[in-house]
Short mmCIF file of N, CA, C and O in Angstrom, two decimals:
data_model
loop_
_atom_site.label_atom_id
_atom_site.label_comp_id
_atom_site.label_asym_id
_atom_site.label_seq_id
_atom_site.Cartn_x
_atom_site.Cartn_y
_atom_site.Cartn_z
N GLN A 150 5.00 -9.31 15.60
CA GLN A 150 4.98 -9.06 13.77
C GLN A 150 3.67 -8.45 13.89
O GLN A 150 2.20 -9.36 13.81
N MET A 151 3.13 -7.46 12.81
CA MET A 151 1.89 -6.79 12.69
C MET A 151 0.93 -7.65 11.42
O MET A 151 1.71 -7.97 10.50
N GLN A 152 0.23 -7.80 11.69
CA GLN A 152 -0.69 -8.25 9.91
C GLN A 152 -1.94 -7.38 9.65
O GLN A 152 -2.58 -6.92 10.80
N LEU A 153 -2.40 -7.50 8.36
CA LEU A 153 -2.91 -6.13 8.31
C LEU A 153 -4.07 -7.09 7.39
O LEU A 153 -3.71 -7.99 6.21
N VAL A 154 -5.51 -6.91 7.43
CA VAL A 154 -6.35 -7.95 6.54
C VAL A 154 -7.26 -6.54 6.11
O VAL A 154 -8.14 -5.95 6.89
N GLU A 155 -7.35 -6.47 4.52
CA GLU A 155 -7.89 -5.66 4.17
C GLU A 155 -9.76 -6.19 3.19
O GLU A 155 -9.70 -7.68 3.22
N SER A 156 -10.41 -5.58 4.12
CA SER A 156 -11.47 -6.32 3.46
C SER A 156 -12.71 -5.28 2.71
O SER A 156 -12.84 -4.27 2.33
N GLY A 157 -13.59 -5.72 2.03
CA GLY A 157 -14.87 -4.83 1.67
C GLY A 157 -14.45 -4.40 0.15
O GLY A 157 -15.30 -3.62 -0.30
N GLY A 158 -13.86 -4.85 -0.59
CA GLY A 158 -13.61 -4.53 -1.98
C GLY A 158 -14.64 -5.26 -2.69
O GLY A 158 -15.67 -6.40 -2.16
N GLY A 159 -14.87 -5.25 -3.79
CA GLY A 159 -16.21 -5.41 -4.98
C GLY A 159 -16.54 -4.87 -6.31
O GLY A 159 -15.69 -4.10 -6.89
N LEU A 160 -17.37 -5.18 -6.36
CA LEU A 160 -18.04 -4.48 -8.05
C LEU A 160 -18.85 -3.53 -7.96
O LEU A 160 -19.85 -3.39 -7.13
N VAL A 161 -18.87 -2.26 -8.19
CA VAL A 161 -19.43 -1.22 -7.90
C VAL A 161 -19.60 -0.27 -9.36
O VAL A 161 -18.84 -0.05 -9.84
N GLN A 162 -21.10 0.01 -9.92
CA GLN A 162 -21.19 0.92 -10.63
C GLN A 162 -20.55 2.43 -10.20
O GLN A 162 -20.47 2.76 -9.18
N ALA A 163 -19.96 3.03 -11.25
CA ALA A 163 -19.19 4.23 -11.63
C ALA A 163 -20.47 5.58 -10.67
O ALA A 163 -21.73 5.26 -11.14
N GLY A 164 -20.04 6.27 -9.75
CA GLY A 164 -20.68 7.05 -9.07
C GLY A 164 -21.50 6.41 -7.85
O GLY A 164 -21.45 6.98 -7.25
N GLY A 165 -20.92 4.97 -7.64
CA GLY A 165 -21.46 4.56 -6.47
C GLY A 165 -19.95 4.65 -5.02
O GLY A 165 -19.23 5.42 -5.48
N SER A 166 -20.59 3.81 -4.21
CA SER A 166 -19.61 4.02 -2.92
C SER A 166 -19.38 2.69 -2.51
O SER A 166 -19.85 1.55 -2.85
N LEU A 167 -17.95 2.47 -1.65
CA LEU A 167 -17.57 1.41 -1.72
C LEU A 167 -16.66 2.03 -0.11
O LEU A 167 -16.27 3.00 -0.07
N LYS A 168 -16.75 1.25 1.10
CA LYS A 168 -16.04 0.93 2.33
C LYS A 168 -15.09 0.19 2.66
O LYS A 168 -15.76 -0.80 2.70
N LEU A 169 -13.80 0.33 2.39
CA LEU A 169 -13.34 -0.74 2.66
C LEU A 169 -12.59 -0.92 4.09
O LEU A 169 -12.61 0.61 5.30
N SER A 170 -12.47 -1.78 5.14
CA SER A 170 -11.79 -1.85 6.23
C SER A 170 -10.63 -2.52 6.07
O SER A 170 -10.19 -3.30 5.34
N CYS A 171 -9.72 -2.27 7.19
CA CYS A 171 -8.07 -2.81 7.46
C CYS A 171 -8.11 -3.13 8.95
O CYS A 171 -8.05 -2.29 9.58
N ALA A 172 -8.03 -4.46 9.01
CA ALA A 172 -7.89 -4.57 10.69
C ALA A 172 -6.45 -4.86 11.16
O ALA A 172 -5.62 -6.16 10.07
N ALA A 173 -6.06 -4.66 11.81
CA ALA A 173 -4.96 -4.56 12.39
C ALA A 173 -4.59 -5.72 13.86
O ALA A 173 -5.22 -5.67 14.35
N SER A 174 -3.36 -6.62 13.65
CA SER A 174 -3.39 -7.67 14.54
C SER A 174 -1.75 -7.08 14.69
O SER A 174 -0.84 -7.61 13.96
N GLY A 175 -1.49 -7.88 16.07
CA GLY A 175 0.21 -8.44 16.45
C GLY A 175 1.29 -7.40 16.41
O GLY A 175 2.47 -7.73 16.22
N GLY A 176 1.16 -6.03 16.89
CA GLY A 176 1.46 -5.18 16.80
C GLY A 176 0.91 -4.01 17.45
O GLY A 176 -0.36 -3.98 17.31
N THR A 177 2.00 -2.94 17.39
CA THR A 177 1.13 -1.23 17.04
C THR A 177 0.62 -0.77 16.65
O THR A 177 0.85 -0.87 15.37
N PHE A 178 -0.07 -0.16 16.58
CA PHE A 178 -1.19 0.84 15.54
C PHE A 178 -1.24 1.95 16.00
O PHE A 178 -0.97 2.40 14.96
N GLY A 179 -2.01 2.49 16.80
CA GLY A 179 -2.31 3.82 17.21
C GLY A 179 -1.60 5.05 17.04
O GLY A 179 -1.46 6.02 16.72
N SER A 180 -0.08 4.51 17.31
CA SER A 180 0.72 5.67 16.82
C SER A 180 1.76 5.53 15.32
O SER A 180 2.40 6.74 15.04
N ASP A 181 1.30 4.66 14.63
CA ASP A 181 1.95 4.34 13.53
C ASP A 181 0.84 4.94 12.49
O ASP A 181 -0.26 5.06 12.15
N ALA A 182 1.61 5.61 11.06
CA ALA A 182 0.73 6.31 10.49
C ALA A 182 0.45 4.84 9.50
O ALA A 182 1.11 3.97 9.26
N LEU A 183 -0.80 4.94 9.20
CA LEU A 183 -2.13 3.98 8.25
C LEU A 183 -1.93 4.75 6.70
O LEU A 183 -2.94 5.46 6.52
N GLY A 184 -1.18 3.92 5.63
CA GLY A 184 -1.71 4.46 4.51
C GLY A 184 -2.49 3.92 3.41
O GLY A 184 -3.13 2.55 3.89
N TRP A 185 -3.61 3.97 2.73
CA TRP A 185 -4.02 2.91 1.99
C TRP A 185 -2.97 3.34 0.37
O TRP A 185 -2.85 4.57 -0.17
N PHE A 186 -2.71 2.35 0.10
CA PHE A 186 -2.38 1.93 -1.20
C PHE A 186 -3.12 1.56 -3.01
O PHE A 186 -3.92 0.58 -2.60
N ARG A 187 -2.81 1.72 -3.94
CA ARG A 187 -4.03 0.58 -4.63
C ARG A 187 -2.89 0.66 -6.26
O ARG A 187 -2.03 1.57 -6.42
N GLN A 188 -2.68 -0.20 -7.05
CA GLN A 188 -2.33 -0.64 -8.16
C GLN A 188 -3.32 -1.63 -9.11
O GLN A 188 -3.97 -2.90 -8.89
N ALA A 189 -3.37 -1.09 -10.29
CA ALA A 189 -3.94 -1.62 -11.60
C ALA A 189 -2.95 -2.50 -12.41
O ALA A 189 -1.91 -2.33 -12.34
N PRO A 190 -3.35 -3.33 -13.11
CA PRO A 190 -2.44 -4.38 -13.51
C PRO A 190 -1.62 -3.31 -14.59
O PRO A 190 -2.20 -2.54 -15.47
N GLY A 191 -0.53 -3.05 -14.79
CA GLY A 191 0.74 -3.34 -15.59
C GLY A 191 1.21 -1.29 -15.09
O GLY A 191 1.37 -0.89 -15.47
N ARG A 192 0.39 -0.81 -13.90
CA ARG A 192 0.39 -0.24 -13.01
C ARG A 192 1.65 0.10 -11.93
O ARG A 192 1.44 -1.16 -11.54
N LYS A 193 2.45 0.78 -12.21
CA LYS A 193 2.95 0.82 -10.29
C LYS A 193 1.84 1.11 -9.48
O LYS A 193 1.22 2.14 -9.70
N ARG A 194 2.20 0.35 -8.26
CA ARG A 194 1.28 1.11 -6.65
C ARG A 194 1.41 2.71 -6.76
O ARG A 194 2.69 3.07 -6.44
N GLU A 195 0.33 3.26 -5.96
CA GLU A 195 -0.03 4.77 -6.20
C GLU A 195 -0.51 4.59 -4.39
O GLU A 195 -1.23 4.23 -3.97
N PHE A 196 -0.12 6.00 -3.91
CA PHE A 196 -0.02 6.66 -2.92
C PHE A 196 -1.61 6.83 -3.10
O PHE A 196 -2.32 7.57 -4.05
N VAL A 197 -2.82 6.79 -2.12
CA VAL A 197 -4.45 7.01 -2.27
C VAL A 197 -4.68 8.07 -0.89
O VAL A 197 -5.19 8.86 -1.62
N ALA A 198 -4.20 7.62 0.01
CA ALA A 198 -4.64 8.03 1.56
C ALA A 198 -4.02 7.78 2.42
O ALA A 198 -3.52 6.59 2.70
N VAL A 199 -3.66 8.87 3.57
CA VAL A 199 -2.95 8.24 4.48
C VAL A 199 -3.79 8.86 5.95
O VAL A 199 -3.99 10.03 5.70
N ILE A 200 -3.67 8.43 6.79
CA ILE A 200 -4.51 9.11 8.90
C ILE A 200 -2.81 8.72 9.35
O ILE A 200 -2.46 7.67 9.55
N GLY A 201 -2.46 9.72 9.94
CA GLY A 201 -1.26 9.97 10.76
C GLY A 201 -1.85 9.40 12.34
O GLY A 201 -2.63 8.56 12.43
N GLY A 202 -0.84 8.70 12.80
CA GLY A 202 -0.67 8.16 14.23
C GLY A 202 -0.59 9.25 15.17
O GLY A 202 -0.82 10.18 14.41
N SER A 203 -1.03 8.83 16.93
CA SER A 203 -1.39 9.66 17.42
C SER A 203 -0.91 10.82 17.79
O SER A 203 -0.83 12.31 17.88
N TRP A 204 0.85 10.89 17.30
CA TRP A 204 1.88 12.24 17.50
C TRP A 204 1.89 13.07 16.67
O TRP A 204 1.68 14.45 16.45
N SER A 205 0.52 12.48 15.32
CA SER A 205 0.40 13.41 14.25
C SER A 205 -0.97 14.31 14.63
O SER A 205 -1.37 15.24 13.81
N GLY A 206 -1.76 13.66 15.71
CA GLY A 206 -3.09 14.31 15.78
C GLY A 206 -4.04 13.80 14.37
O GLY A 206 -5.02 14.29 14.83
N GLY A 207 -3.38 12.57 13.82
CA GLY A 207 -4.21 11.81 12.97
C GLY A 207 -4.77 12.57 11.87
O GLY A 207 -5.63 12.03 11.33
N THR A 208 -3.79 13.53 11.27
CA THR A 208 -3.63 14.52 10.24
C THR A 208 -3.85 13.09 9.28
O THR A 208 -3.38 12.58 9.17
N THR A 209 -4.30 13.77 7.84
CA THR A 209 -4.64 12.98 6.82
C THR A 209 -3.97 13.67 5.79
O THR A 209 -3.68 15.19 5.51
N ALA A 210 -3.78 13.11 4.34
CA ALA A 210 -3.36 13.38 3.42
C ALA A 210 -4.22 12.57 1.85
O ALA A 210 -4.30 11.23 2.37
N TYR A 211 -4.45 13.21 0.65
CA TYR A 211 -4.96 12.22 -0.25
C TYR A 211 -4.64 12.87 -1.69
O TYR A 211 -3.68 13.73 -1.89
N ALA A 212 -4.44 11.31 -2.38
CA ALA A 212 -3.43 11.71 -3.39
C ALA A 212 -5.14 13.10 -4.47
O ALA A 212 -5.82 12.52 -4.07
N ASP A 213 -4.49 13.43 -5.43
CA ASP A 213 -5.01 14.45 -6.19
C ASP A 213 -6.25 14.19 -6.72
O ASP A 213 -7.22 14.60 -6.81
N SER A 214 -6.05 12.89 -6.98
CA SER A 214 -6.76 11.86 -7.83
C SER A 214 -8.12 11.56 -7.24
O SER A 214 -9.41 11.32 -7.11
N VAL A 215 -8.54 11.51 -5.72
CA VAL A 215 -9.19 11.12 -5.06
C VAL A 215 -10.03 12.30 -4.22
O VAL A 215 -10.57 12.10 -3.40
N LYS A 216 -9.23 13.50 -4.29
CA LYS A 216 -9.28 14.46 -3.03
C LYS A 216 -11.16 14.98 -3.25
O LYS A 216 -12.03 14.99 -4.42
N GLY A 217 -11.63 14.85 -2.06
CA GLY A 217 -12.85 15.49 -2.05
C GLY A 217 -14.00 14.21 -2.23
O GLY A 217 -15.15 14.45 -2.17
N ARG A 218 -13.34 12.77 -2.49
CA ARG A 218 -14.19 11.58 -2.45
C ARG A 218 -14.02 10.82 -1.84
O ARG A 218 -15.02 9.90 -1.38
N PHE A 219 -12.65 10.40 -1.25
CA PHE A 219 -12.30 9.43 -0.62
C PHE A 219 -12.32 10.05 1.01
O PHE A 219 -11.52 11.48 1.24
N THR A 220 -12.58 9.49 2.04
CA THR A 220 -12.38 10.00 3.24
C THR A 220 -11.30 8.65 4.26
O THR A 220 -12.10 7.83 4.25
N VAL A 221 -10.13 8.68 4.90
CA VAL A 221 -9.90 7.87 5.35
C VAL A 221 -9.93 8.11 6.89
O VAL A 221 -9.80 9.43 7.46
N SER A 222 -10.36 7.01 7.85
CA SER A 222 -10.29 7.15 9.16
C SER A 222 -10.01 5.87 9.81
O SER A 222 -9.46 5.02 9.10
N ARG A 223 -9.92 5.56 11.06
CA ARG A 223 -9.28 5.09 11.76
C ARG A 223 -9.41 5.11 12.97
O ARG A 223 -10.22 6.10 13.66
N GLU A 224 -9.66 3.63 14.38
CA GLU A 224 -10.35 3.52 15.21
C GLU A 224 -9.39 2.64 15.66
O GLU A 224 -9.54 1.67 15.85
N ASN A 225 -8.44 3.10 16.64
CA ASN A 225 -7.37 2.79 16.77
C ASN A 225 -7.72 2.07 18.30
O ASN A 225 -7.04 0.76 18.55
N ALA A 226 -9.03 2.23 19.21
CA ALA A 226 -8.71 1.15 19.52
C ALA A 226 -9.21 -0.01 19.83
O ALA A 226 -9.63 -0.97 20.30
N LYS A 227 -9.77 -0.25 18.24
CA LYS A 227 -10.30 -1.29 17.61
C LYS A 227 -9.54 -2.21 16.76
O LYS A 227 -9.68 -3.31 16.01
N ASN A 228 -8.30 -1.10 16.95
CA ASN A 228 -7.09 -2.15 15.19
C ASN A 228 -7.53 -1.94 14.16
O ASN A 228 -7.78 -2.76 13.79
N MET A 229 -8.47 -0.70 14.09
CA MET A 229 -9.13 -1.17 12.40
C MET A 229 -9.18 0.69 12.05
O MET A 229 -8.60 1.91 12.93
N ALA A 230 -8.73 0.13 10.52
CA ALA A 230 -8.89 1.31 9.48
C ALA A 230 -9.97 1.31 8.36
O ALA A 230 -10.03 0.41 7.97
N TYR A 231 -10.31 2.63 7.92
CA TYR A 231 -11.57 2.02 6.73
C TYR A 231 -11.10 3.25 5.64
O TYR A 231 -10.32 4.40 5.97
N LEU A 232 -11.27 3.43 4.32
CA LEU A 232 -11.46 3.83 3.87
C LEU A 232 -12.71 4.31 2.83
O LEU A 232 -13.03 3.53 2.07
N GLN A 233 -13.49 5.34 2.96
CA GLN A 233 -14.64 5.68 2.54
C GLN A 233 -14.42 6.06 1.09
O GLN A 233 -14.00 7.31 0.85
N MET A 234 -15.48 5.04 0.22
CA MET A 234 -14.95 5.81 -1.26
C MET A 234 -16.13 6.10 -1.66
O MET A 234 -16.98 5.67 -1.79
N ASN A 235 -15.95 7.48 -2.47
CA ASN A 235 -17.50 7.89 -2.81
C ASN A 235 -17.38 8.23 -4.11
O ASN A 235 -16.34 8.70 -4.24
N SER A 236 -18.41 8.38 -5.35
CA SER A 236 -18.14 9.41 -6.55
C SER A 236 -17.37 8.01 -7.30
O SER A 236 -16.19 8.95 -7.75
N LEU A 237 -17.52 6.73 -7.33
CA LEU A 237 -16.04 6.16 -7.65
C LEU A 237 -16.26 6.30 -9.41
O LEU A 237 -17.07 6.27 -9.77
N LYS A 238 -14.95 6.05 -9.31
CA LYS A 238 -14.62 6.05 -10.96
C LYS A 238 -14.29 5.01 -11.55
O LYS A 238 -13.58 3.99 -10.60
N ALA A 239 -14.27 5.23 -13.24
CA ALA A 239 -13.31 3.47 -13.39
C ALA A 239 -12.15 3.36 -13.37
O ALA A 239 -11.62 2.79 -13.13
N GLU A 240 -11.53 4.92 -12.85
CA GLU A 240 -9.84 5.01 -12.89
C GLU A 240 -9.92 4.55 -11.44
O GLU A 240 -8.36 4.40 -10.69
N ASP A 241 -10.38 4.56 -10.76
CA ASP A 241 -9.89 4.18 -9.45
C ASP A 241 -10.09 2.74 -9.03
O ASP A 241 -9.61 2.05 -8.16
N SER A 242 -10.14 1.63 -10.12
CA SER A 242 -10.44 0.25 -10.19
C SER A 242 -8.68 -0.29 -9.91
O SER A 242 -7.87 0.78 -10.42
N GLY A 243 -9.03 -1.11 -8.89
CA GLY A 243 -7.17 -1.97 -8.42
C GLY A 243 -7.26 -2.78 -7.66
O GLY A 243 -8.78 -2.69 -6.76
N VAL A 244 -6.44 -2.86 -7.19
CA VAL A 244 -6.03 -3.87 -5.95
C VAL A 244 -6.22 -2.51 -4.88
O VAL A 244 -4.68 -1.83 -4.91
N TYR A 245 -6.35 -2.28 -3.76
CA TYR A 245 -6.13 -1.99 -2.81
C TYR A 245 -5.58 -2.03 -1.46
O TYR A 245 -6.27 -3.62 -1.17
N TYR A 246 -4.32 -1.74 -0.83
CA TYR A 246 -3.88 -2.63 0.03
C TYR A 246 -3.49 -1.21 1.01
O TYR A 246 -3.65 0.14 0.92
N CYS A 247 -4.02 -1.56 2.17
CA CYS A 247 -3.65 -0.81 3.58
C CYS A 247 -1.98 -0.88 3.96
O CYS A 247 -1.81 -2.06 3.39
N ALA A 248 -1.54 -0.47 4.52
CA ALA A 248 -0.03 -0.76 4.93
C ALA A 248 0.29 0.46 6.63
O ALA A 248 -0.78 1.30 6.09
N VAL A 249 0.86 -0.15 7.34
CA VAL A 249 1.50 0.93 8.51
C VAL A 249 3.10 1.26 7.97
O VAL A 249 3.43 0.08 8.02
N SER A 250 3.20 2.15 8.89
CA SER A 250 4.85 2.16 9.07
C SER A 250 5.46 2.21 10.32
O SER A 250 4.51 2.80 11.20
N GLN A 251 6.66 1.57 9.97
CA GLN A 251 6.91 1.38 12.04
C GLN A 251 7.68 3.22 12.25
O GLN A 251 7.68 2.94 13.39
N GLY A 252 7.85 3.36 11.18
CA GLY A 252 8.93 4.74 11.56
C GLY A 252 8.47 6.07 11.59
O GLY A 252 9.15 6.91 11.68
N TYR A 253 7.36 6.35 11.08
CA TYR A 253 6.58 7.52 10.97
C TYR A 253 5.43 7.73 11.39
O TYR A 253 4.70 6.63 11.71
N ALA A 254 4.91 8.78 11.94
CA ALA A 254 3.55 9.35 12.70
C ALA A 254 2.97 10.24 11.71
O ALA A 254 1.51 9.89 11.91
N GLY A 255 3.70 10.80 10.97
CA GLY A 255 2.71 11.53 10.27
C GLY A 255 2.67 11.07 8.84
O GLY A 255 2.33 9.57 8.55
N ALA A 256 2.03 11.63 7.60
CA ALA A 256 0.75 11.16 7.32
C ALA A 256 1.92 11.28 5.86
O ALA A 256 2.05 11.91 5.00
N VAL A 257 2.99 10.31 5.65
CA VAL A 257 3.69 10.33 4.37
C VAL A 257 2.98 9.27 3.41
O VAL A 257 1.91 8.66 3.71
N LYS A 258 3.57 9.34 2.87
CA LYS A 258 2.62 9.37 0.84
C LYS A 258 3.69 8.18 0.18
O LYS A 258 3.18 7.56 -0.78
N LEU A 259 5.04 7.79 0.41
CA LEU A 259 5.87 6.95 -0.29
C LEU A 259 5.36 5.46 0.38
O LEU A 259 5.65 5.16 1.86
N ASP A 260 5.64 4.52 -0.29
CA ASP A 260 5.36 2.91 -0.20
C ASP A 260 6.62 2.21 0.52
O ASP A 260 6.38 1.29 1.60
N TRP A 261 7.99 3.05 0.25
CA TRP A 261 8.86 2.73 0.92
C TRP A 261 8.77 3.12 2.76
O TRP A 261 10.08 2.37 3.16
N GLN A 262 7.77 3.83 2.91
CA GLN A 262 8.27 4.40 4.21
C GLN A 262 6.71 3.67 4.60
O GLN A 262 6.77 4.20 6.39
N TYR A 263 6.86 2.34 4.12
CA TYR A 263 5.59 1.79 5.11
C TYR A 263 6.64 0.35 5.23
O TYR A 263 7.06 -0.22 4.67
N THR A 264 6.15 -0.23 6.59
CA THR A 264 6.60 -1.82 6.72
C THR A 264 5.55 -2.74 6.65
O THR A 264 6.06 -4.08 6.17
N TYR A 265 4.49 -3.03 7.07
CA TYR A 265 3.86 -4.00 7.34
C TYR A 265 2.92 -3.72 6.13
O TYR A 265 1.71 -2.36 5.79
N TRP A 266 2.20 -4.50 5.17
CA TRP A 266 1.26 -4.54 4.42
C TRP A 266 -0.15 -5.86 4.40
O TRP A 266 0.35 -6.79 4.52
N GLY A 267 -0.88 -5.14 4.11
CA GLY A 267 -2.00 -6.61 3.77
C GLY A 267 -2.13 -7.18 2.61
O GLY A 267 -1.39 -6.72 1.68
N GLN A 268 -2.54 -8.24 2.05
CA GLN A 268 -2.77 -9.08 1.12
C GLN A 268 -3.30 -7.95 -0.15
O GLN A 268 -3.40 -8.64 -1.56
N GLY A 269 -4.61 -7.24 0.49
CA GLY A 269 -5.16 -6.35 -0.91
C GLY A 269 -6.67 -6.87 -0.74
O GLY A 269 -6.69 -8.08 -0.88
N THR A 270 -7.40 -5.87 -1.75
CA THR A 270 -8.44 -6.00 -1.70
C THR A 270 -8.99 -5.65 -2.94
O THR A 270 -8.56 -4.54 -3.57
N GLN A 271 -9.65 -6.63 -4.07
CA GLN A 271 -10.05 -5.48 -5.13
C GLN A 271 -11.11 -4.71 -5.80
O GLN A 271 -12.25 -4.82 -5.17
N VAL A 272 -10.86 -3.90 -5.75
CA VAL A 272 -12.07 -2.71 -6.09
C VAL A 272 -12.25 -2.40 -7.75
O VAL A 272 -11.14 -2.05 -8.68
N THR A 273 -13.41 -3.08 -8.39
CA THR A 273 -13.55 -2.63 -9.81
C THR A 273 -14.75 -1.96 -9.80
O THR A 273 -16.28 -1.64 -9.24
N VAL A 274 -14.91 -0.93 -10.47
CA VAL A 274 -15.50 0.17 -10.79
C VAL A 274 -16.45 -0.26 -12.33
O VAL A 274 -15.23 0.05 -13.20
N SER A 275 -17.32 -0.37 -12.78
CA SER A 275 -18.20 -0.49 -14.18
C SER A 275 -18.18 1.10 -14.58
O SER A 275 -19.15 1.44 -13.39
N SER A 276 -18.37 1.32 -15.92
CA SER A 276 -18.67 2.22 -16.49
C SER A 276 -19.10 1.89 -18.01
O SER A 276 -18.72 1.14 -18.37
#
């Protein structure tokens, strides 16, 4: 059973940067898609970014709202993934979750396509 733990959240000023980490244990990692999602109070969980597994060649996809500002990456040998967030805006605030798909290797974007989820890490952007 895979477990995921996010870290790196915190308070940052608008225009600043933050790097989130996701550590995986207890299951396969490199072959599976890994996604980042976020949720603000009173809002639905939304897709942020994804990096595909080995069969996809690690292709990435991003929500339109973060394109050009966020970068997702992974180090499969370390069972680690990252989300580099630059030029942060107040609307980027929320709890960020990493997730791993059991059935998809490609850059899937829907939350029901993911099997394992971390506990989330809070990101607050002040403005």
